[in-house]
Short mmCIF file of C-alpha atoms in Angstrom, two decimals:
data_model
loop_
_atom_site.label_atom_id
_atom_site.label_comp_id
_atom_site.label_asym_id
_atom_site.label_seq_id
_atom_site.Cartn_x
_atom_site.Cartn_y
_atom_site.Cartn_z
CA UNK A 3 16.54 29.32 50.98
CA UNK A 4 13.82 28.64 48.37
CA UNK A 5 10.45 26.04 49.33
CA UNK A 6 12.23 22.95 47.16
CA UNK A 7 16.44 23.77 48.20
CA UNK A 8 15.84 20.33 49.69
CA UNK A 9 13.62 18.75 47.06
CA UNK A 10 14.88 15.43 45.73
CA UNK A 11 16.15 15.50 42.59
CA UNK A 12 13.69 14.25 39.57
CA UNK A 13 14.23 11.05 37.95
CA UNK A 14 13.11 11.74 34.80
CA UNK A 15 13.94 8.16 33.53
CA UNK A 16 11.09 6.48 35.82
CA UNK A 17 8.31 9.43 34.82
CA UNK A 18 9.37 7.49 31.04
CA UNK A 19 8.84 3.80 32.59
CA UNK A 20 5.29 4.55 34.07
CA UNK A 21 4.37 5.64 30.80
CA UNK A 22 5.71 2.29 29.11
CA UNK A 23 3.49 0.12 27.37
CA UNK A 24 3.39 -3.69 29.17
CA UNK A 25 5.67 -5.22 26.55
CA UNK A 26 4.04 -9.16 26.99
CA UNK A 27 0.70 -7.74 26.46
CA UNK A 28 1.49 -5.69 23.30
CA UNK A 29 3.13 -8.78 21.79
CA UNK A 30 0.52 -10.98 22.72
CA UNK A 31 -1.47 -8.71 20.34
CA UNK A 32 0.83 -8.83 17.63
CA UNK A 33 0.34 -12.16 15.25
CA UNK A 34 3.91 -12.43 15.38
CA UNK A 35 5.85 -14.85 18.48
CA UNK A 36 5.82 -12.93 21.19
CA UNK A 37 9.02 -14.58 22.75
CA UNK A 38 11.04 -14.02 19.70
CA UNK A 39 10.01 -10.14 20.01
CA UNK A 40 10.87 -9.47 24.01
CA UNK A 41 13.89 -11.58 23.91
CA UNK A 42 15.24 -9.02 20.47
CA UNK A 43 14.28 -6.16 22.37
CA UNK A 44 16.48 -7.00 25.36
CA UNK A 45 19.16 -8.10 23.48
CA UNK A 46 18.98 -5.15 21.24
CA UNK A 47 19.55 -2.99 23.70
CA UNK A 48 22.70 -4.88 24.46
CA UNK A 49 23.96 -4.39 21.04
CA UNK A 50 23.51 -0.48 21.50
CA UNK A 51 25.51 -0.32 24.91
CA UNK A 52 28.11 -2.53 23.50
CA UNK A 53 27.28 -5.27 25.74
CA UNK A 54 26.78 -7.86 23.13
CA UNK A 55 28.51 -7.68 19.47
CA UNK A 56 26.17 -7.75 16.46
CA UNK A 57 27.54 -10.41 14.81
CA UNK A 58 26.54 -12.63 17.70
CA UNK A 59 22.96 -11.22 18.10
CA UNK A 60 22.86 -12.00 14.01
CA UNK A 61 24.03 -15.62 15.01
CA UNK A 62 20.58 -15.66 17.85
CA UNK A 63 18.33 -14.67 15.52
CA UNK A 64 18.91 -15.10 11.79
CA UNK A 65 16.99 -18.65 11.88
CA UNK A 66 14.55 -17.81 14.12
CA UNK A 67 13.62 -14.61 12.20
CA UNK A 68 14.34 -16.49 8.90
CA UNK A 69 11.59 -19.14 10.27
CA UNK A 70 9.33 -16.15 11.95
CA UNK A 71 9.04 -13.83 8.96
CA UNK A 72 10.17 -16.06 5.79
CA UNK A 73 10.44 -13.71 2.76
CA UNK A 74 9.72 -9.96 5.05
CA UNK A 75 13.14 -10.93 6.81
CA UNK A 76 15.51 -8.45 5.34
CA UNK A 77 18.68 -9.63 7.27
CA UNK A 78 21.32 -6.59 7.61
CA UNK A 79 24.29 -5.16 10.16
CA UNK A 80 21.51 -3.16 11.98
CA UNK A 81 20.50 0.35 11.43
CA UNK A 82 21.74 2.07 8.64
CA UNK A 83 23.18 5.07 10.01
CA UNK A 84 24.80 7.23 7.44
CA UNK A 85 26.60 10.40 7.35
CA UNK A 86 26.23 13.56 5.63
CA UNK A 87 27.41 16.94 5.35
CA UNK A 88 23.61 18.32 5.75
CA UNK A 89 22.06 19.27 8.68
CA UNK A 90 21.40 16.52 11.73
CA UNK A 91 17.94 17.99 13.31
CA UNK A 92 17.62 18.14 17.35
CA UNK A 93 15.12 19.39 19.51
CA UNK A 94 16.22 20.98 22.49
CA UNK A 95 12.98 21.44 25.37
CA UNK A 96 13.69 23.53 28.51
CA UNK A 97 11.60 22.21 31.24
CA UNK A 98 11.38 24.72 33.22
CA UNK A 99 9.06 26.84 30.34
CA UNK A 100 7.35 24.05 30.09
CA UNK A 101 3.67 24.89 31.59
CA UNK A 102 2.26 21.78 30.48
CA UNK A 103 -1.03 23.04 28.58
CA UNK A 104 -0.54 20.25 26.03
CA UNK A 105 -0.68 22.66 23.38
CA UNK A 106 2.15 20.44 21.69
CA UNK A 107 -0.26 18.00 22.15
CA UNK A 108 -3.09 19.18 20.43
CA UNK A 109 -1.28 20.83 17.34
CA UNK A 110 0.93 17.78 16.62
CA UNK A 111 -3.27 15.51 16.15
CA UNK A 112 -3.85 18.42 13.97
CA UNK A 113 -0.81 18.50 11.98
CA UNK A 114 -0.15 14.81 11.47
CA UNK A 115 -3.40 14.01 11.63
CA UNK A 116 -3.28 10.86 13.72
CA UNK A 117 -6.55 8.88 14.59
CA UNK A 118 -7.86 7.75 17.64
CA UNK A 119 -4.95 6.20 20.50
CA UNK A 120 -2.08 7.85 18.78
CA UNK A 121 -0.35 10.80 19.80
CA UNK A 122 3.05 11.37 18.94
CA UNK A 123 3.56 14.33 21.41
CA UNK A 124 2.65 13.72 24.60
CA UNK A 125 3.12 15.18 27.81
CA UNK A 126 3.79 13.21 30.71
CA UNK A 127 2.55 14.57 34.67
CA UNK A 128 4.10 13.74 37.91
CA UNK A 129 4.13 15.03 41.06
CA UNK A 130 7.03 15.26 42.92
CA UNK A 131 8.10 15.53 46.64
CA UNK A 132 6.27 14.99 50.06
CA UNK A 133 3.57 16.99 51.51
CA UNK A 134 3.73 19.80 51.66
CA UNK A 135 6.09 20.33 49.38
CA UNK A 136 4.76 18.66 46.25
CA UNK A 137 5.66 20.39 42.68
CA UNK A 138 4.01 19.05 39.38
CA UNK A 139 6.45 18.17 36.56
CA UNK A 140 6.00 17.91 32.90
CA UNK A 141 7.82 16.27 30.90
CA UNK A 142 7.26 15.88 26.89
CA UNK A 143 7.86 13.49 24.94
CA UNK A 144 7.83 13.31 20.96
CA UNK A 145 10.43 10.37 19.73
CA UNK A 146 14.09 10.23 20.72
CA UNK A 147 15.19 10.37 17.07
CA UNK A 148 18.20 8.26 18.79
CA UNK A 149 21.74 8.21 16.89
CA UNK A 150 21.67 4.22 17.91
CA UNK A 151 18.06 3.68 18.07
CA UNK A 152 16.81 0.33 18.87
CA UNK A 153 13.37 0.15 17.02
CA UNK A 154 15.79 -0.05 13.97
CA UNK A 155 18.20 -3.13 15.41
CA UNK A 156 14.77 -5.53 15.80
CA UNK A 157 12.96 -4.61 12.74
CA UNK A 158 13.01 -7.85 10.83
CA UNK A 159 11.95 -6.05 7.71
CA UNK A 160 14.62 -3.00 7.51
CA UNK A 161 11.22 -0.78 7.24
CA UNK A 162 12.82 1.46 10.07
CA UNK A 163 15.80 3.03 9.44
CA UNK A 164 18.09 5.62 9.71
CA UNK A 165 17.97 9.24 7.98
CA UNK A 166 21.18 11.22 6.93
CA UNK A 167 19.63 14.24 8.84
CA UNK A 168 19.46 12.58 12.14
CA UNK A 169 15.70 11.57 11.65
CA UNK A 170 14.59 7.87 12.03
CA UNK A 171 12.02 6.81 9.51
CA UNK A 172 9.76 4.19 9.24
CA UNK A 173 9.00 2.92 5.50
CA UNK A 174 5.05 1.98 6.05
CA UNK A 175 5.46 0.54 2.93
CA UNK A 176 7.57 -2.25 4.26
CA UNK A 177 6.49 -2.17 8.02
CA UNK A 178 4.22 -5.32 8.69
CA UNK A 179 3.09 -4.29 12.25
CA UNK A 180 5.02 -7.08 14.37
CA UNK A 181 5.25 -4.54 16.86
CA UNK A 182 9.20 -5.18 17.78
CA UNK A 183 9.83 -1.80 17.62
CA UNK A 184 7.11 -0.66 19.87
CA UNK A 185 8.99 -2.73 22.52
CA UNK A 186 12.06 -2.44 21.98
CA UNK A 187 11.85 1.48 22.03
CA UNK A 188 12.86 2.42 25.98
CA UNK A 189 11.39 5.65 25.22
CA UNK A 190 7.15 4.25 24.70
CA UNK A 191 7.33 6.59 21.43
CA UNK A 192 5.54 4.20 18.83
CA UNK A 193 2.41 3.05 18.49
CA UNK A 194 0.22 0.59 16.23
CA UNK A 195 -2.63 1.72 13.80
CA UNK A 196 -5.15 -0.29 14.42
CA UNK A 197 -7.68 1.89 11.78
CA UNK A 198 -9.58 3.96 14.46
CA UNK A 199 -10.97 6.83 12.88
CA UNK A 200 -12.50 10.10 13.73
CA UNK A 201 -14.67 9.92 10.89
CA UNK A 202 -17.88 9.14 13.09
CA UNK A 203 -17.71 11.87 14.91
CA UNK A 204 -15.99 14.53 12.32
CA UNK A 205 -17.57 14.45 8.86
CA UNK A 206 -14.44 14.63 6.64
CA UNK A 207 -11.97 13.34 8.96
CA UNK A 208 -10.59 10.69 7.16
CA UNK A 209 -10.02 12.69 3.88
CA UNK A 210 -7.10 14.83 4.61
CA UNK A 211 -3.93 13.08 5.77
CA UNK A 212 -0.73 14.08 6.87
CA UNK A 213 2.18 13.34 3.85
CA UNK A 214 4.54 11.60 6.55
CA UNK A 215 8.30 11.03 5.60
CA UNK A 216 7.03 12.77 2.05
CA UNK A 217 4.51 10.47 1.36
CA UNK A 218 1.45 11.52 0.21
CA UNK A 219 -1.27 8.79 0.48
CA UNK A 220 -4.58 10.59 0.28
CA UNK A 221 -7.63 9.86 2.10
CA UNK A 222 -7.28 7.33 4.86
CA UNK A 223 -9.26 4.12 4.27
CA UNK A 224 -9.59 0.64 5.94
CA UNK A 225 -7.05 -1.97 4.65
CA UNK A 226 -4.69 1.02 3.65
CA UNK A 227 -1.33 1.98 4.51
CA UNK A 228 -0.36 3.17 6.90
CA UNK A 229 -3.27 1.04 9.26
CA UNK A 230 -1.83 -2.25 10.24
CA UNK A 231 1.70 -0.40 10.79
CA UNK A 232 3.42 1.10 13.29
CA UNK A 233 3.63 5.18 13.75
CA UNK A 234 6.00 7.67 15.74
CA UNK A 235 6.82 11.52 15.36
CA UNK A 236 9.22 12.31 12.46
CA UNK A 237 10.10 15.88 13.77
CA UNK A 238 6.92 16.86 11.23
CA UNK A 239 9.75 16.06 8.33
CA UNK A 240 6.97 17.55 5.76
CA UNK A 241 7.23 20.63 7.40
CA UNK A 242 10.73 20.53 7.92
CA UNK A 243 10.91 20.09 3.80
CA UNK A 244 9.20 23.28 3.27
CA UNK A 245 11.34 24.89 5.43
CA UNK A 246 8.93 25.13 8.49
CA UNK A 247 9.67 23.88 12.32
CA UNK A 248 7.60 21.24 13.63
CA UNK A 249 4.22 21.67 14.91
CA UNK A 250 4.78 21.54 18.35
CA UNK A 251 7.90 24.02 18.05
CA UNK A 252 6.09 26.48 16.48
CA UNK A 253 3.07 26.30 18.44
CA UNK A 254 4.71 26.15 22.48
CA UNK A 255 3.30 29.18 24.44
CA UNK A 256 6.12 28.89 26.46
CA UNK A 257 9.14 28.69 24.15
CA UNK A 258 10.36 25.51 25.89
CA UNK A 259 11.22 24.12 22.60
CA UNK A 260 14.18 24.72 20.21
CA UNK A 261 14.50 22.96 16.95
CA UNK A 262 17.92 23.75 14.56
CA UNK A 263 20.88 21.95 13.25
CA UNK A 264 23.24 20.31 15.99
CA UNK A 265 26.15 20.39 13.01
CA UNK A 266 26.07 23.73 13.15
CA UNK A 267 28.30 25.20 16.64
CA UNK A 268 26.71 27.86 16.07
CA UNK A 269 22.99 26.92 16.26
CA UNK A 270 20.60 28.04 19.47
CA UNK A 271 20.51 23.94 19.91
CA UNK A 272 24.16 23.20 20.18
CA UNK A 273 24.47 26.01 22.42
CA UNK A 274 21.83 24.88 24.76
CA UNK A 275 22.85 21.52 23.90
CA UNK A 276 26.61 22.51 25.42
CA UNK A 277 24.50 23.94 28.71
CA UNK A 278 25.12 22.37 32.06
CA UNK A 279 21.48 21.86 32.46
CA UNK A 280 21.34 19.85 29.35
CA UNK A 281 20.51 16.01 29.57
CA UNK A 282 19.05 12.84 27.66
CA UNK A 283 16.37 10.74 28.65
CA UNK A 284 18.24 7.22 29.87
CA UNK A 285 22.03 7.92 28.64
CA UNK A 286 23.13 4.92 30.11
CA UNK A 287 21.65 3.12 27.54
CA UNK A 288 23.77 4.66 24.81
CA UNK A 289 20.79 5.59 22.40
CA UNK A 290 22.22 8.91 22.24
CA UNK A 291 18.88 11.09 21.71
CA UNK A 292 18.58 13.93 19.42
CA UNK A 293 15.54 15.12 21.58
CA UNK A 294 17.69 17.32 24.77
CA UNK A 295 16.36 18.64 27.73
CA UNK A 296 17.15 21.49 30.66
CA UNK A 297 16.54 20.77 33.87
#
């Protein structure tokens, strides 16, 4: 009988909520009503479990998002979620590799080059049990990529939105930094640019950028997109367009991570996706995650 047969099992779910950002406060920071924004979210989320229909959370909030956001309200059936024959990308992380040296961490700064109080990987640390038996668990967390994801349902502009390959975008072109999305996402995986830099402390920093979602923008300068918007992980889709795994993939010293094609049966992700140790963070929610874990 091994030190933990008795051990509780993890709750992976609450490790996400004490990592959530306090939705009222994050609003309250947002020029945007802040009412308007947590009562979307909720409802939102409603939408996605098929508690409430979308034509009736269209009917709640047309006006008030008509009146809200005048001419950046781009009024639609919710994300556009289309289907292709290509590939739909999923990462698959096995936490029991995972050793939690934030290594995914550190290369996903380097490879998106995000500034100060934005990390799209992060690792989150709990301990678990009673004394004496306490274990430490780690649990990543880049974004969901969700199939129904609700950042997309309360984006008043459209800016977020679906990709055929199972990736959801944000168009920071479009994005006006309300912040909806940020708290409507169950999963804390967005974050606003407020236009830190490292610039003061690197020489340099601020002229390379990271070509997110393909878009090359050049050096990264104050009252330029994408500061004043909001940012997540995009699976490192610029890498993913040459052909290359994302950052934090490719640079795990444990292997806990898997990246491939969850079309394909015959992919290393389906497989482990098809595992009995194989779950999503908050299923009950009906997101439906591209982003799979082992226990």
């Amino acid at each position: 009988m091994g030190l933990f047969s008795n051990e509780k099992k993890v709750d992976y779910d609450k490790i996400v909520d004490k990592m959530l950002p306090d939705a009222k406060k994050e609003m309250d920071e947002s020029q945007y009503d802040t009412e308007l924004g947590l009562n979307m979210a909720r409802d939102a989320r409603k939408v996605i479990s098929g508690k409430l229909k979308i034509e009736d959370f269209h009917k709640v909030y047309s006006s008030s998002l008509t009146k809200e956001f005048g001419n950046y309200y781009a009024s639609g059936d919710g994300p556009d979620i289309r289907k292709g024959d290509g590939p739909k990308w999923a990462m698959v992380i096995d936490l029991k590799k995972c050793v939690g040296c934030d290594t995914c961490t550190v290369s996903c700064k380097a490879e998106n080059r995000t500034p100060p109080g934005i990390s799209y990987n992060v690792v989150m640390e709990s301990l678990e049990g009673e004394f004496p038996n306490i274990k430490a668990v780690n649990l990543p967390r880049p974004c969901m990529q969700c199939d129904k994801p609700a950042c997309a349902q309360v984006c008043p502009t459209r800016a977020t939105y679906k990709m055929e390959n199972g990736i959801v975008a944000i168009d920071n072109d479009r994005c006006i930094g309300c912040r909806y999305c940020i708290v409507a996402c169950p999963y804390g995986a967005r974050s606003f640019d407020f236009g830190e830099s490292y610039e003061q402390e690197m020489q340099g920093a601020n002229d390379v950028t990271s070509p997110e979602y393909g878009v090359e923008r050049g050096n990264r300068e104050k009252g330029k997109t994408p500061i004043g918007t909001v940012r997540k992980c995009s699976f490192c889709f610029h890498r993913l367009q040459r052909g290359e795994e994302p950052a934090c993939v490719e640079t795990c010293i444990g292997d806990a991570r898997f990246f491939g094609d969850l079309n394909d049966p015959n992919s290393v992700v389906s497989k482990l996706a098809a595992s009995p140790r194989a779950f999503r963070l908050k299923e009950e929610l009906g997101t439906h995650p591209n982003v799979i874990y082992l226990r």
